[in-house]
């Protein structure tokens, strides 16, 4: 559901309105169905049980990001997120008024800069077959969503792909082939609905050199996309956000001016044991994206804020050991 702001221009003869979608504030919540299935309980600050999505919405979030894997296993923390499970979660989130992003990993489990393993069912396929695989998988998941009356606002083609995806065929060392794979995802998405915005996503959002190299290549090989997606985790590069936030801001603006695309922080997170620091990280990240000229900064998504360490082992959630949300998430409702 879009929450529009209307800007009017008037003349003596007519009045026109430009609809600008609200700034996206949200969360990747791929773990949520598994957490609930294993009995994890979520509580509000008053100690009363409450739906996790409602807790996020109460803190100003209006969007969710959902990963989808091809043929995942049933592992608690590294499985699930099948097409059917993703559709069910998207329907649930949309009913609560949330906007939807679908994140295609093109793998059976985690894809990130260190690993981009092909789905087992695609392992022996030729490059030509891989192109067809990307198109058909993307199209089919989005078709299932559409059949459930969900049309995502954004689709991410690949997850953190500075080294490419579907290795080895789609490595950046063969960018021409990577471009063709990415374009199959783009074309499949637009065949479902041309209004869906397609995102290409890299890690280390503060690293302008990495982004320039990748998107210069993407331009050279004519990759089709609408939005540049950023991950921003000061923790993983062992620096405080205060040391890197200006680099993120510079990179956001540089990507817009250099490539003419919109930008979005699709993953961010801070240490759960440092809620005040994470609050400040989120506050400054949201400010940086909002400050991008001409509403080209679309939004900020926290990665698994509800994914409490006691359940996931992940220390960059924004959830406390008592099942309650951390004060860090108040950054979303205060801006």
CSV table of N, CA and C in Angstrom, one decimal, residues 129-249:
chain,number,residue,atom,x,y,z
A,129,UNK,N,20.7,-22.4,-20.7
A,129,UNK,CA,19.6,-22.9,-19.8
A,129,UNK,C,19.5,-22.0,-18.6
A,130,UNK,N,20.7,-21.6,-18.1
A,130,UNK,CA,20.7,-20.7,-16.9
A,130,UNK,C,19.9,-19.4,-17.1
A,131,UNK,N,20.1,-18.9,-18.3
A,131,UNK,CA,19.3,-17.7,-18.7
A,131,UNK,C,17.8,-17.9,-18.6
A,132,UNK,N,17.4,-19.1,-19.1
A,132,UNK,CA,16.0,-19.5,-19.1
A,132,UNK,C,15.6,-19.8,-17.6
A,133,UNK,N,16.5,-20.3,-16.8
A,133,UNK,CA,16.1,-20.6,-15.4
A,133,UNK,C,15.9,-19.3,-14.7
A,134,UNK,N,16.7,-18.3,-14.8
A,134,UNK,CA,16.5,-17.0,-14.1
A,134,UNK,C,15.2,-16.4,-14.5
A,135,UNK,N,14.9,-16.4,-15.8
A,135,UNK,CA,13.6,-15.8,-16.3
A,135,UNK,C,12.4,-16.6,-15.7
A,136,UNK,N,12.4,-17.9,-15.9
A,136,UNK,CA,11.3,-18.7,-15.5
A,136,UNK,C,11.1,-18.7,-13.9
A,137,UNK,N,12.1,-18.8,-13.2
A,137,UNK,CA,12.0,-18.7,-11.7
A,137,UNK,C,11.5,-17.3,-11.2
A,138,UNK,N,12.0,-16.3,-11.8
A,138,UNK,CA,11.6,-14.9,-11.4
A,138,UNK,C,10.1,-14.8,-11.8
A,139,UNK,N,9.8,-15.1,-13.0
A,139,UNK,CA,8.4,-14.9,-13.5
A,139,UNK,C,7.4,-15.8,-12.7
A,140,UNK,N,7.8,-17.0,-12.4
A,140,UNK,CA,6.9,-17.9,-11.7
A,140,UNK,C,6.6,-17.4,-10.3
A,141,UNK,N,7.6,-17.0,-9.6
A,141,UNK,CA,7.4,-16.5,-8.2
A,141,UNK,C,6.5,-15.2,-8.2
A,142,UNK,N,6.8,-14.3,-9.2
A,142,UNK,CA,6.0,-13.1,-9.3
A,142,UNK,C,4.6,-13.4,-9.7
A,143,UNK,N,4.4,-14.5,-10.6
A,143,UNK,CA,3.1,-14.9,-11.0
A,143,UNK,C,2.3,-15.4,-9.8
A,144,UNK,N,2.9,-16.2,-9.0
A,144,UNK,CA,2.3,-16.7,-7.8
A,144,UNK,C,1.8,-15.6,-6.9
A,145,UNK,N,2.7,-14.6,-6.7
A,145,UNK,CA,2.3,-13.4,-5.9
A,145,UNK,C,1.1,-12.7,-6.5
A,146,UNK,N,1.2,-12.5,-7.8
A,146,UNK,CA,0.1,-11.8,-8.5
A,146,UNK,C,-1.2,-12.6,-8.4
A,147,UNK,N,-1.2,-13.9,-8.5
A,147,UNK,CA,-2.4,-14.7,-8.3
A,147,UNK,C,-2.9,-14.6,-6.9
A,148,UNK,N,-2.1,-14.2,-5.9
A,148,UNK,CA,-2.5,-14.0,-4.5
A,148,UNK,C,-2.8,-12.5,-4.3
A,149,UNK,N,-2.9,-11.8,-5.4
A,149,UNK,CA,-3.2,-10.3,-5.3
A,149,UNK,C,-2.2,-9.5,-4.7
A,150,UNK,N,-0.9,-9.9,-4.8
A,150,UNK,CA,0.2,-9.1,-4.4
A,150,UNK,C,1.1,-8.8,-5.5
A,151,UNK,N,1.3,-7.5,-5.8
A,151,UNK,CA,2.3,-7.1,-6.7
A,151,UNK,C,3.4,-6.3,-6.0
A,152,UNK,N,4.6,-6.8,-5.9
A,152,UNK,CA,5.6,-6.1,-5.1
A,152,UNK,C,6.0,-4.8,-5.7
A,153,UNK,N,6.4,-3.9,-4.9
A,153,UNK,CA,6.8,-2.6,-5.4
A,153,UNK,C,8.2,-2.6,-5.9
A,154,UNK,N,9.0,-3.5,-5.4
A,154,UNK,CA,10.4,-3.7,-5.8
A,154,UNK,C,10.8,-5.1,-5.9
A,155,UNK,N,11.6,-5.4,-6.8
A,155,UNK,CA,12.2,-6.8,-7.0
A,155,UNK,C,13.7,-6.6,-7.1
A,156,UNK,N,14.4,-7.4,-6.3
A,156,UNK,CA,15.9,-7.4,-6.2
A,156,UNK,C,16.4,-8.6,-7.0
A,157,UNK,N,17.2,-8.3,-8.0
A,157,UNK,CA,17.7,-9.4,-8.9
A,157,UNK,C,19.1,-9.7,-8.4
A,158,UNK,N,19.2,-10.8,-7.6
A,158,UNK,CA,20.5,-11.1,-7.0
A,158,UNK,C,20.7,-10.4,-5.7
A,159,UNK,N,21.5,-11.1,-4.8
A,159,UNK,CA,21.7,-10.6,-3.4
A,159,UNK,C,23.2,-10.3,-3.2
A,160,UNK,N,23.6,-9.0,-3.0
A,160,UNK,CA,25.0,-8.7,-2.7
A,160,UNK,C,25.9,-9.3,-3.7
A,161,UNK,N,25.9,-8.7,-4.9
A,161,UNK,CA,26.6,-9.4,-6.1
A,161,UNK,C,27.8,-8.6,-6.6
A,162,UNK,N,28.7,-8.1,-5.7
A,162,UNK,CA,29.9,-7.4,-6.3
A,162,UNK,C,30.8,-8.4,-7.1
A,163,UNK,N,30.7,-9.7,-6.8
A,163,UNK,CA,31.4,-10.7,-7.5
A,163,UNK,C,30.6,-11.4,-8.5
A,164,UNK,N,29.3,-11.0,-8.7
A,164,UNK,CA,28.4,-11.6,-9.6
A,164,UNK,C,27.5,-12.6,-8.9
A,165,UNK,N,26.8,-13.5,-9.7
A,165,UNK,CA,25.9,-14.5,-9.1
A,165,UNK,C,26.0,-15.7,-10.0
A,166,UNK,N,25.4,-16.8,-9.5
A,166,UNK,CA,25.3,-18.1,-10.3
A,166,UNK,C,26.7,-18.4,-10.8
A,167,UNK,N,27.7,-18.5,-9.8
A,167,UNK,CA,29.0,-18.8,-10.2
A,167,UNK,C,29.2,-20.3,-10.8
A,168,UNK,N,30.1,-20.5,-11.7
A,168,UNK,CA,31.1,-19.5,-12.2
A,168,UNK,C,30.6,-18.8,-13.4
A,169,UNK,N,29.5,-19.2,-14.0
A,169,UNK,CA,29.1,-18.5,-15.3
A,169,UNK,C,28.8,-17.0,-15.1
A,170,UNK,N,28.2,-16.7,-13.9
A,170,UNK,CA,27.8,-15.3,-13.8
A,170,UNK,C,28.8,-14.4,-12.9
A,171,UNK,N,30.1,-14.9,-12.9
A,171,UNK,CA,31.0,-14.1,-12.1
A,171,UNK,C,31.3,-12.7,-12.8
A,172,UNK,N,31.7,-11.7,-12.1
A,172,UNK,CA,32.0,-10.4,-12.7
A,172,UNK,C,33.2,-10.5,-13.6
A,173,UNK,N,34.0,-11.5,-13.5
A,173,UNK,CA,35.1,-11.7,-14.4
A,173,UNK,C,34.6,-12.0,-15.9
A,174,UNK,N,33.4,-12.3,-16.0
A,174,UNK,CA,32.7,-12.5,-17.3
A,174,UNK,C,31.4,-11.6,-17.2
A,175,UNK,N,31.6,-10.3,-17.1
A,175,UNK,CA,30.5,-9.4,-16.9
A,175,UNK,C,29.5,-9.4,-18.0
A,176,UNK,N,29.9,-9.7,-19.2
A,176,UNK,CA,28.9,-9.8,-20.3
A,176,UNK,C,27.8,-10.9,-20.0
A,177,UNK,N,28.3,-12.0,-19.4
A,177,UNK,CA,27.3,-13.1,-19.1
A,177,UNK,C,26.5,-12.7,-17.9
A,178,UNK,N,27.1,-12.1,-16.9
A,178,UNK,CA,26.4,-11.6,-15.7
A,178,UNK,C,25.3,-10.6,-16.2
A,179,UNK,N,25.6,-9.7,-17.1
A,179,UNK,CA,24.6,-8.8,-17.6
A,179,UNK,C,23.4,-9.5,-18.2
A,180,UNK,N,23.7,-10.5,-18.9
A,180,UNK,CA,22.6,-11.2,-19.6
A,180,UNK,C,21.7,-11.9,-18.5
A,181,UNK,N,22.3,-12.5,-17.5
A,181,UNK,CA,21.5,-13.1,-16.4
A,181,UNK,C,20.7,-12.0,-15.7
A,182,UNK,N,21.3,-10.9,-15.4
A,182,UNK,CA,20.5,-9.8,-14.7
A,182,UNK,C,19.4,-9.4,-15.6
A,183,UNK,N,19.6,-9.2,-16.8
A,183,UNK,CA,18.6,-8.7,-17.7
A,183,UNK,C,17.4,-9.7,-17.9
A,184,UNK,N,17.7,-11.0,-17.7
A,184,UNK,CA,16.6,-12.0,-17.7
A,184,UNK,C,15.7,-11.8,-16.5
A,185,UNK,N,16.3,-11.5,-15.3
A,185,UNK,CA,15.5,-11.2,-14.2
A,185,UNK,C,14.7,-9.9,-14.3
A,186,UNK,N,15.3,-8.9,-15.0
A,186,UNK,CA,14.6,-7.6,-15.2
A,186,UNK,C,13.4,-7.9,-16.2
A,187,UNK,N,13.6,-8.6,-17.3
A,187,UNK,CA,12.6,-8.8,-18.3
A,187,UNK,C,11.4,-9.6,-17.7
A,188,UNK,N,11.7,-10.6,-16.9
A,188,UNK,CA,10.7,-11.4,-16.3
A,188,UNK,C,9.8,-10.6,-15.3
A,189,UNK,N,10.5,-9.7,-14.6
A,189,UNK,CA,9.8,-8.8,-13.6
A,189,UNK,C,8.9,-7.9,-14.4
A,190,UNK,N,9.4,-7.2,-15.4
A,190,UNK,CA,8.6,-6.2,-16.2
A,190,UNK,C,7.5,-6.9,-16.9
A,191,UNK,N,7.6,-8.2,-17.3
A,191,UNK,CA,6.5,-8.9,-17.9
A,191,UNK,C,5.4,-9.1,-17.0
A,192,UNK,N,5.6,-9.2,-15.7
A,192,UNK,CA,4.5,-9.3,-14.7
A,192,UNK,C,3.9,-7.9,-14.5
A,193,UNK,N,4.7,-6.9,-14.3
A,193,UNK,CA,4.2,-5.5,-14.2
A,193,UNK,C,5.3,-4.6,-14.4
A,194,UNK,N,5.2,-3.7,-15.5
A,194,UNK,CA,6.3,-2.8,-15.8
A,194,UNK,C,6.6,-1.7,-14.7
A,195,UNK,N,5.6,-1.6,-13.8
A,195,UNK,CA,5.8,-0.6,-12.7
A,195,UNK,C,6.7,-1.1,-11.6
A,196,UNK,N,6.9,-2.4,-11.5
A,196,UNK,CA,7.8,-2.9,-10.4
A,196,UNK,C,9.2,-2.3,-10.7
A,197,UNK,N,9.8,-1.8,-9.7
A,197,UNK,CA,11.2,-1.3,-9.8
A,197,UNK,C,12.2,-2.4,-9.5
A,198,UNK,N,13.2,-2.6,-10.4
A,198,UNK,CA,14.2,-3.6,-10.3
A,198,UNK,C,15.4,-3.1,-9.7
A,199,UNK,N,15.9,-3.8,-8.6
A,199,UNK,CA,17.1,-3.4,-7.9
A,199,UNK,C,18.3,-4.3,-8.2
A,200,UNK,N,19.5,-3.7,-8.3
A,200,UNK,CA,20.7,-4.4,-8.3
A,200,UNK,C,21.5,-4.0,-7.1
A,201,UNK,N,22.0,-5.0,-6.3
A,201,UNK,CA,22.4,-4.8,-4.9
A,201,UNK,C,23.8,-5.2,-4.7
A,202,UNK,N,24.6,-4.3,-4.1
A,202,UNK,CA,26.0,-4.5,-3.6
A,202,UNK,C,26.1,-4.4,-2.1
A,203,UNK,N,27.1,-4.9,-1.6
A,203,UNK,CA,27.5,-4.8,-0.2
A,203,UNK,C,28.4,-3.5,0.0
A,204,UNK,N,28.8,-3.2,1.2
A,204,UNK,CA,29.7,-2.1,1.5
A,204,UNK,C,29.2,-0.8,0.9
A,205,UNK,N,28.1,-0.3,1.3
A,205,UNK,CA,27.5,0.9,0.7
A,205,UNK,C,28.4,2.1,0.9
A,206,UNK,N,29.3,2.1,1.8
A,206,UNK,CA,30.3,3.2,1.9
A,206,UNK,C,31.4,3.2,1.0
A,207,UNK,N,31.5,2.1,0.2
A,207,UNK,CA,32.7,1.9,-0.7
A,207,UNK,C,32.4,2.4,-2.1
A,208,UNK,N,32.7,3.6,-2.3
A,208,UNK,CA,32.4,4.2,-3.6
A,208,UNK,C,33.2,3.6,-4.8
A,209,UNK,N,34.4,3.2,-4.5
A,209,UNK,CA,35.2,2.6,-5.6
A,209,UNK,C,34.6,1.3,-6.1
A,210,UNK,N,34.1,0.5,-5.1
A,210,UNK,CA,33.5,-0.8,-5.5
A,210,UNK,C,32.2,-0.5,-6.4
A,211,UNK,N,31.4,0.4,-5.9
A,211,UNK,CA,30.2,0.7,-6.6
A,211,UNK,C,30.5,1.3,-8.0
A,212,UNK,N,31.4,2.2,-8.1
A,212,UNK,CA,31.7,2.8,-9.4
A,212,UNK,C,32.2,1.7,-10.4
A,213,UNK,N,33.1,0.8,-9.9
A,213,UNK,CA,33.6,-0.2,-10.8
A,213,UNK,C,32.5,-1.1,-11.3
A,214,UNK,N,31.6,-1.5,-10.4
A,214,UNK,CA,30.6,-2.5,-10.8
A,214,UNK,C,29.6,-1.8,-11.7
A,215,UNK,N,29.1,-0.6,-11.4
A,215,UNK,CA,28.1,0.0,-12.2
A,215,UNK,C,28.6,0.7,-13.5
A,216,UNK,N,29.9,0.9,-13.5
A,216,UNK,CA,30.5,1.3,-14.8
A,216,UNK,C,30.5,0.1,-15.8
A,217,UNK,N,30.8,-1.1,-15.2
A,217,UNK,CA,30.7,-2.3,-16.0
A,217,UNK,C,29.2,-2.6,-16.4
A,218,UNK,N,28.3,-2.4,-15.5
A,218,UNK,CA,26.9,-2.6,-15.8
A,218,UNK,C,26.4,-1.7,-16.9
A,219,UNK,N,26.9,-0.4,-16.9
A,219,UNK,CA,26.6,0.5,-18.0
A,219,UNK,C,27.2,0.0,-19.3
A,220,UNK,N,28.5,-0.4,-19.3
A,220,UNK,CA,29.1,-0.9,-20.5
A,220,UNK,C,28.4,-2.1,-21.1
A,221,UNK,N,27.9,-3.0,-20.3
A,221,UNK,CA,27.3,-4.2,-20.8
A,221,UNK,C,25.8,-4.1,-20.8
A,222,UNK,N,25.3,-2.9,-20.6
A,222,UNK,CA,23.8,-2.6,-20.8
A,222,UNK,C,22.9,-3.4,-19.9
A,223,UNK,N,23.3,-3.4,-18.6
A,223,UNK,CA,22.4,-4.0,-17.6
A,223,UNK,C,21.2,-3.1,-17.4
A,224,UNK,N,20.0,-3.8,-17.4
A,224,UNK,CA,18.8,-3.0,-17.2
A,224,UNK,C,18.4,-3.1,-15.7
A,225,UNK,N,18.1,-1.9,-15.1
A,225,UNK,CA,17.7,-1.9,-13.7
A,225,UNK,C,17.2,-0.5,-13.4
A,226,UNK,N,16.5,-0.3,-12.3
A,226,UNK,CA,15.9,1.0,-11.9
A,226,UNK,C,16.5,1.6,-10.7
A,227,UNK,N,17.0,0.7,-9.8
A,227,UNK,CA,17.4,1.2,-8.4
A,227,UNK,C,18.8,0.5,-8.1
A,228,UNK,N,19.7,1.3,-7.5
A,228,UNK,CA,20.9,0.8,-6.9
A,228,UNK,C,20.7,0.5,-5.4
A,229,UNK,N,20.8,-0.8,-5.0
A,229,UNK,CA,20.6,-1.2,-3.6
A,229,UNK,C,21.9,-1.2,-2.9
A,230,UNK,N,21.9,-0.8,-1.6
A,230,UNK,CA,23.1,-0.8,-0.8
A,230,UNK,C,22.9,-1.6,0.5
A,231,UNK,N,23.9,-2.3,0.9
A,231,UNK,CA,24.0,-2.8,2.2
A,231,UNK,C,24.9,-1.9,3.0
A,232,UNK,N,24.6,-1.7,4.3
A,232,UNK,CA,25.5,-0.8,5.1
A,232,UNK,C,25.6,-1.3,6.5
A,233,UNK,N,26.8,-2.0,6.7
A,233,UNK,CA,27.0,-2.6,8.0
A,233,UNK,C,28.4,-2.2,8.5
A,234,UNK,N,28.5,-1.1,9.3
A,234,UNK,CA,29.8,-0.7,9.8
A,234,UNK,C,30.5,-1.8,10.6
A,235,UNK,N,29.6,-2.6,11.3
A,235,UNK,CA,30.2,-3.7,12.1
A,235,UNK,C,31.1,-4.6,11.4
A,236,UNK,N,30.7,-5.0,10.1
A,236,UNK,CA,31.5,-6.0,9.4
A,236,UNK,C,32.8,-5.5,8.9
A,237,UNK,N,33.0,-4.1,8.8
A,237,UNK,CA,34.3,-3.6,8.4
A,237,UNK,C,35.0,-3.0,9.6
A,238,UNK,N,34.5,-3.4,10.8
A,238,UNK,CA,35.1,-3.0,12.1
A,238,UNK,C,35.4,-1.5,12.3
A,239,UNK,N,34.3,-0.7,11.9
A,239,UNK,CA,34.4,0.7,12.1
A,239,UNK,C,33.0,1.1,12.7
A,240,UNK,N,33.0,2.2,13.4
A,240,UNK,CA,31.8,2.8,13.9
A,240,UNK,C,31.1,3.6,12.8
A,241,UNK,N,29.8,3.7,12.8
A,241,UNK,CA,29.1,4.4,11.8
A,241,UNK,C,29.6,5.8,11.6
A,242,UNK,N,30.0,6.4,12.7
A,242,UNK,CA,30.5,7.8,12.6
A,242,UNK,C,31.7,8.0,11.7
A,243,UNK,N,32.4,6.9,11.5
A,243,UNK,CA,33.6,6.9,10.7
A,243,UNK,C,33.2,6.7,9.2
A,244,UNK,N,32.1,6.2,8.9
A,244,UNK,CA,31.7,5.8,7.5
A,244,UNK,C,30.5,6.5,7.0
A,245,UNK,N,29.7,7.1,7.8
A,245,UNK,CA,28.4,7.6,7.3
A,245,UNK,C,28.5,8.7,6.2
A,246,UNK,N,29.6,9.5,6.3
A,246,UNK,CA,29.8,10.5,5.3
A,246,UNK,C,30.1,9.8,3.9
A,247,UNK,N,30.8,8.7,4.0
A,247,UNK,CA,31.2,7.9,2.8
A,247,UNK,C,29.9,7.3,2.2
A,248,UNK,N,29.0,6.8,3.0
A,248,UNK,CA,27.7,6.3,2.5
A,248,UNK,C,27.0,7.5,1.8
A,249,UNK,N,26.9,8.6,2.5
A,249,UNK,CA,26.1,9.8,1.9
A,249,UNK,C,26.7,10.2,0.6
